[in-house]
Tab-separated table of C-alpha atoms in Angstrom:
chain	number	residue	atom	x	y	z
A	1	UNK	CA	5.656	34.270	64.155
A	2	UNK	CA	5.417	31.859	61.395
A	3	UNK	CA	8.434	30.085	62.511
A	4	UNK	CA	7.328	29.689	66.125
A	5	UNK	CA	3.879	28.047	65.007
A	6	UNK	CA	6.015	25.282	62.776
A	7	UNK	CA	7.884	24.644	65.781
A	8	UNK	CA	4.816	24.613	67.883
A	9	UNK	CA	3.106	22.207	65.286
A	10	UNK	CA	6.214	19.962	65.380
A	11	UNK	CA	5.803	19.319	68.626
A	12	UNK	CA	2.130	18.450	68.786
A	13	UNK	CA	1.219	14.744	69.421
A	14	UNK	CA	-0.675	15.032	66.526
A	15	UNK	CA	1.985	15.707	64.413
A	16	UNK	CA	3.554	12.222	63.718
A	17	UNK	CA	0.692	10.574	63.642
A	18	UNK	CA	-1.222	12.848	60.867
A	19	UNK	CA	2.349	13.147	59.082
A	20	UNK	CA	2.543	9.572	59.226
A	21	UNK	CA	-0.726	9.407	57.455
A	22	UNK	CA	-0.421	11.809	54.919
A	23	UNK	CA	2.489	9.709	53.834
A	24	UNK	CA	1.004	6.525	53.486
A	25	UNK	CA	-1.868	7.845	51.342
A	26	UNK	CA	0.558	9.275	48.946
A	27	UNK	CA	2.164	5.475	48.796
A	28	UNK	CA	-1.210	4.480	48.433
A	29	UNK	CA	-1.931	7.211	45.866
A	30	UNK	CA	1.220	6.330	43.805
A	31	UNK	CA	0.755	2.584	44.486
A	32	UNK	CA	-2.675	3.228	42.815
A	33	UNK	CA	-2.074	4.651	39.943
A	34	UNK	CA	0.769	2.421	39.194
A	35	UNK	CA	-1.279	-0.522	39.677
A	36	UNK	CA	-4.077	1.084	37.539
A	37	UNK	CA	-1.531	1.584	34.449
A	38	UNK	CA	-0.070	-1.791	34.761
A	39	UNK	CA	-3.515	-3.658	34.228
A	40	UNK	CA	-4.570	-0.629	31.523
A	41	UNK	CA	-1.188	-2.145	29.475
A	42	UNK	CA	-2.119	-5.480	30.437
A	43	UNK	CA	-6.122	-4.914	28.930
A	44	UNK	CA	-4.603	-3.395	26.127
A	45	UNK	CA	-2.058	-6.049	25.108
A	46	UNK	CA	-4.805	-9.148	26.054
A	47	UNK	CA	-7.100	-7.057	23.151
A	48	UNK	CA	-4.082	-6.534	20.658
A	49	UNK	CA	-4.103	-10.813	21.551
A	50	UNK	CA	-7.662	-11.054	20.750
A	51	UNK	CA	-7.662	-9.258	17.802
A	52	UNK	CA	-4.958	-10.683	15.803
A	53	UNK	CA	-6.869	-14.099	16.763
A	54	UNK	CA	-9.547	-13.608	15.326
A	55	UNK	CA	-7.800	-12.334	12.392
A	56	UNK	CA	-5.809	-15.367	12.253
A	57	UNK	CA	-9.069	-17.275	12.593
A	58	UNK	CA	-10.648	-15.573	9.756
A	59	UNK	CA	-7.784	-16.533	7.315
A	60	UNK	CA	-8.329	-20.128	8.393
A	61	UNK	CA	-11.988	-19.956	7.861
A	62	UNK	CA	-11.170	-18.507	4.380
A	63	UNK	CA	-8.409	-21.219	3.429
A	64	UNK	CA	-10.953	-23.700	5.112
A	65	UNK	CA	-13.954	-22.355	3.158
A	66	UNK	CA	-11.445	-22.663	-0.263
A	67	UNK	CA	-10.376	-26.117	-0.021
A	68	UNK	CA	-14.644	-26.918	0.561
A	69	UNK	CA	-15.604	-24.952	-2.753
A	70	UNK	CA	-12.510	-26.237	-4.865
A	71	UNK	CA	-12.147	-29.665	-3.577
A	72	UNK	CA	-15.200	-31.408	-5.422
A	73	UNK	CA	-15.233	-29.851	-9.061
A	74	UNK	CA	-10.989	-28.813	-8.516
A	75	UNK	CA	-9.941	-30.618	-11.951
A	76	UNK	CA	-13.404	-28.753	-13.433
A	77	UNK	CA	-12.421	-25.119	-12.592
A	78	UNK	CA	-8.671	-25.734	-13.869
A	79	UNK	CA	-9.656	-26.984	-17.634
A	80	UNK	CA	-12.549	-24.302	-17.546
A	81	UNK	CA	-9.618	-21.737	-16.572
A	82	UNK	CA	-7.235	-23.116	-19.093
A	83	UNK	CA	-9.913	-23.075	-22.402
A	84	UNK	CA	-11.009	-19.338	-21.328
A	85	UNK	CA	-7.002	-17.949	-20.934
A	86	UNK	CA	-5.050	-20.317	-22.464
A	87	UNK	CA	-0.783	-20.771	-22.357
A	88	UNK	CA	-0.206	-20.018	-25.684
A	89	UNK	CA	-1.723	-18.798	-28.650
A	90	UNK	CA	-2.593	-20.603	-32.178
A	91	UNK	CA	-4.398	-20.065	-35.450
A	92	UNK	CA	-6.943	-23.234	-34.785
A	93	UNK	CA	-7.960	-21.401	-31.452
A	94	UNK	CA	-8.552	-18.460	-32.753
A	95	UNK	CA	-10.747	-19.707	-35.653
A	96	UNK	CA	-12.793	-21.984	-33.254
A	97	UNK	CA	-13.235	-19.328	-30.780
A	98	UNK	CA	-14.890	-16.605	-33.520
A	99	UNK	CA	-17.130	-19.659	-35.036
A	100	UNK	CA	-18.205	-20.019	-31.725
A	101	UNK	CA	-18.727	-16.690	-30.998
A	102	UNK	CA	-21.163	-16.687	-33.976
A	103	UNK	CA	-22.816	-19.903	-33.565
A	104	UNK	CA	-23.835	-18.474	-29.893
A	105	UNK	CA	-24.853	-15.269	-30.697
A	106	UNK	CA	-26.118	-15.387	-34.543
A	107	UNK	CA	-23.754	-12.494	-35.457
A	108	UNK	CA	-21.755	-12.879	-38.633
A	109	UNK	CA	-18.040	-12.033	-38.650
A	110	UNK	CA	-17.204	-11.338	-41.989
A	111	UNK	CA	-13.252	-10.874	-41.786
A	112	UNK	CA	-10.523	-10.233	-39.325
A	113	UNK	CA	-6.955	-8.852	-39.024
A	114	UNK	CA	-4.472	-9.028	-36.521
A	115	UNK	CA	-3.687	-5.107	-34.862
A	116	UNK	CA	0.147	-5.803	-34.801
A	117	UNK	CA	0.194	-2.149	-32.415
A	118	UNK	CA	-1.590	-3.680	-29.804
A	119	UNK	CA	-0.732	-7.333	-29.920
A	120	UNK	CA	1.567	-8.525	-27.170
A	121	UNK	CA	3.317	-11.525	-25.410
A	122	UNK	CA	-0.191	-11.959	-23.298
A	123	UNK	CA	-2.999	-11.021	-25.677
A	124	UNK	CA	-3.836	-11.038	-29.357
A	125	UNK	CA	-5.610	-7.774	-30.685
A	126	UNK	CA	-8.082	-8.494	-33.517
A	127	UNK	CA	-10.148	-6.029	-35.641
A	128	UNK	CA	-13.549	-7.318	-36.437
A	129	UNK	CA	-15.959	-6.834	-39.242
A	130	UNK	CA	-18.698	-7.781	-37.972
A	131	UNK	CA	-22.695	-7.738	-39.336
A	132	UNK	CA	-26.355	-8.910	-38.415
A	133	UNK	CA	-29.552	-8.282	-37.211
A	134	UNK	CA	-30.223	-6.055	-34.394
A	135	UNK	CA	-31.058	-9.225	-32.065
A	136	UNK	CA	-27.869	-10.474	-32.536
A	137	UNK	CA	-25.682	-8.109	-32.560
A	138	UNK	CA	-27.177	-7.392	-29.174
A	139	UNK	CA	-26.220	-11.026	-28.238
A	140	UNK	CA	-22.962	-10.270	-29.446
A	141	UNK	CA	-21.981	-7.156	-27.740
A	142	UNK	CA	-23.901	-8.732	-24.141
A	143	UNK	CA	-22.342	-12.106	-24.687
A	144	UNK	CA	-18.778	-12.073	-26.004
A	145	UNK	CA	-16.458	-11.795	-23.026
A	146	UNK	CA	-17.240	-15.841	-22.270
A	147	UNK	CA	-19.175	-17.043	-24.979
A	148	UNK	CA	-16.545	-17.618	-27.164
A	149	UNK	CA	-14.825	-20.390	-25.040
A	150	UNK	CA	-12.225	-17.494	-24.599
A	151	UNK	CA	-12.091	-14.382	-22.297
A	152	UNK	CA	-12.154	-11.763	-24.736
A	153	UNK	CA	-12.160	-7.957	-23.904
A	154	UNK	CA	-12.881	-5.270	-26.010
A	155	UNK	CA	-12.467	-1.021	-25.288
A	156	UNK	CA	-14.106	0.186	-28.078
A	157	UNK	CA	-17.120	-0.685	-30.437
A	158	UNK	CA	-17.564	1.478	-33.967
A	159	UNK	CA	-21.518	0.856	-34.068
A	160	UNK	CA	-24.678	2.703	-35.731
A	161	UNK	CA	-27.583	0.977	-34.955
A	162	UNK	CA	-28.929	2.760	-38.516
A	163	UNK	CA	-26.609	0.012	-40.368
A	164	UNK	CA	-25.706	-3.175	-39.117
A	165	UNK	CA	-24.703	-4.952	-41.839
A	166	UNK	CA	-21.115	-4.491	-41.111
A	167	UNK	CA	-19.396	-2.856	-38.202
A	168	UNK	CA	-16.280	-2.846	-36.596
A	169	UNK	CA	-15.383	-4.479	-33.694
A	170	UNK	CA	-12.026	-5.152	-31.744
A	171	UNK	CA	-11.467	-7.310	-29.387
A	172	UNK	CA	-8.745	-8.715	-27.543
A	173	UNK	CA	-8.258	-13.002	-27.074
A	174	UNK	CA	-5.757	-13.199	-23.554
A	175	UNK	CA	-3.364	-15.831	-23.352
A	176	UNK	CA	-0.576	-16.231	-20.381
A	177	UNK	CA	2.584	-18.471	-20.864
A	178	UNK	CA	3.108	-20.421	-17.838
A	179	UNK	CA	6.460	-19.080	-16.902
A	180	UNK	CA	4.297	-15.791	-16.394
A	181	UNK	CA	1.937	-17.486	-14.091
A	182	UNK	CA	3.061	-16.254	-10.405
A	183	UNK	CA	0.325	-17.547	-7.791
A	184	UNK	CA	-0.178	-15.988	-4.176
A	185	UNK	CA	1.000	-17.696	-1.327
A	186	UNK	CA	-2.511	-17.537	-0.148
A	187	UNK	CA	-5.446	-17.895	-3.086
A	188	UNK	CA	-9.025	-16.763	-1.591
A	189	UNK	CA	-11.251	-17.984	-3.292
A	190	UNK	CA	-14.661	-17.015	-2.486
A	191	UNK	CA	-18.444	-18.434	-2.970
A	192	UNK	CA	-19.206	-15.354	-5.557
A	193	UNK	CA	-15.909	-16.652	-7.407
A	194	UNK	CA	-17.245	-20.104	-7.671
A	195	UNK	CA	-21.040	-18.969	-8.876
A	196	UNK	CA	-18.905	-16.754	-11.908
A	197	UNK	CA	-17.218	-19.840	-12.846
A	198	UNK	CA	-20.291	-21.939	-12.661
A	199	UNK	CA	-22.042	-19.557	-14.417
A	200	UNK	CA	-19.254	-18.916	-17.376
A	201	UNK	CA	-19.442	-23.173	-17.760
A	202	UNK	CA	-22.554	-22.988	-18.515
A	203	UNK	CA	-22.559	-20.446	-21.434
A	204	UNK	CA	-19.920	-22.121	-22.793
């Protein structure tokens, strides 16, 4: 029965015609969606392209916005770089950094010895005895890192604000031989970088 109404069906005029149709929509169908991937892959890869422009354009803009902080005050920045972490340690540094240290702040540094244990090749570890008022020991512990002419760094301060007349106080003076001195390809340098070093030449 089934069999005779294919046959039947085959033989309609409308057969060919409506078979003929049903297979161009599926080309059309398939033609479609093949279409519709291509230009998805196309979108996609013209985005990828826009994004790693403007990535690339923001790492010009950076190098760009270096060379226009740096260029004018260059030479300034380099000697203020090289008096705060010098190449190479000496005794007349060291010296003129602590009387500086107390002519800024008004703290007295009675004595200091070297802390062999945590000296190294890049730093110099110090142990402080240090005394004052409470004003400027206050200045001292606020204004040390820069004030000295040196970046110094401390970890740890022994300090009871019931006796300042002498205290402890260690500190580290950094120093970096050259050979050790391994710059980026790419330095950014940005405007809050500038306003430190501005500010750090001024309190020197």
């Amino acid at each position: 029965m089934f069999k005779k109404k294919l046959i039947n069906l085959i033989k309609s005029k409308l057969f060919l015609p409506t078979a003929l149709y049903i297979v161009i929509d599926i080309i059309l169908l398939v033609f479609t969606i093949f279409i519709f991937f291509t230009c998805y892959d196309r979108y996609s890869e013209i985005k990828l392209r826009e994004v790693e422009i403007a990535d690339l354009k923001l790492s010009a803009d950076l190098i760009k916005g270096n060379k226009d902080l740096m260029q004018e005050n260059v030479e300034y920045y380099n000697e203020l770089l090289d008096k705060l972490i010098p190449n190479e340690e000496n005794y007349f540094q060291v010296i003129s950094a602590l009387d500086r240290l107390e002519n800024k702040t008004g703290a007295v540094i009675h004595s200091y010895s070297i802390n062999l244990n945590e000296t190294t090749e890049k730093k110099l570890s110090l142990s402080l005895t240090v005394g004052g008022d409470e004003d400027s020991v206050a200045d001292l512990l606020e204004r040390y890192l820069y004030s000295s002419g040196r970046l110094i760094t401390n970890e740890e301060v022994m300090l009871s604000f019931d006796n300042l007349s002498s205290f402890s106080f260690d500190i580290n003076m950094i120093h970096i031989p050259k050979e050790d001195v391994i710059l980026p390809d790419v330095v950014i340098i940005k405007e809050d970088d500038i306003l430190l070093l501005e500010r750090i030449g001024r309190e020197l």
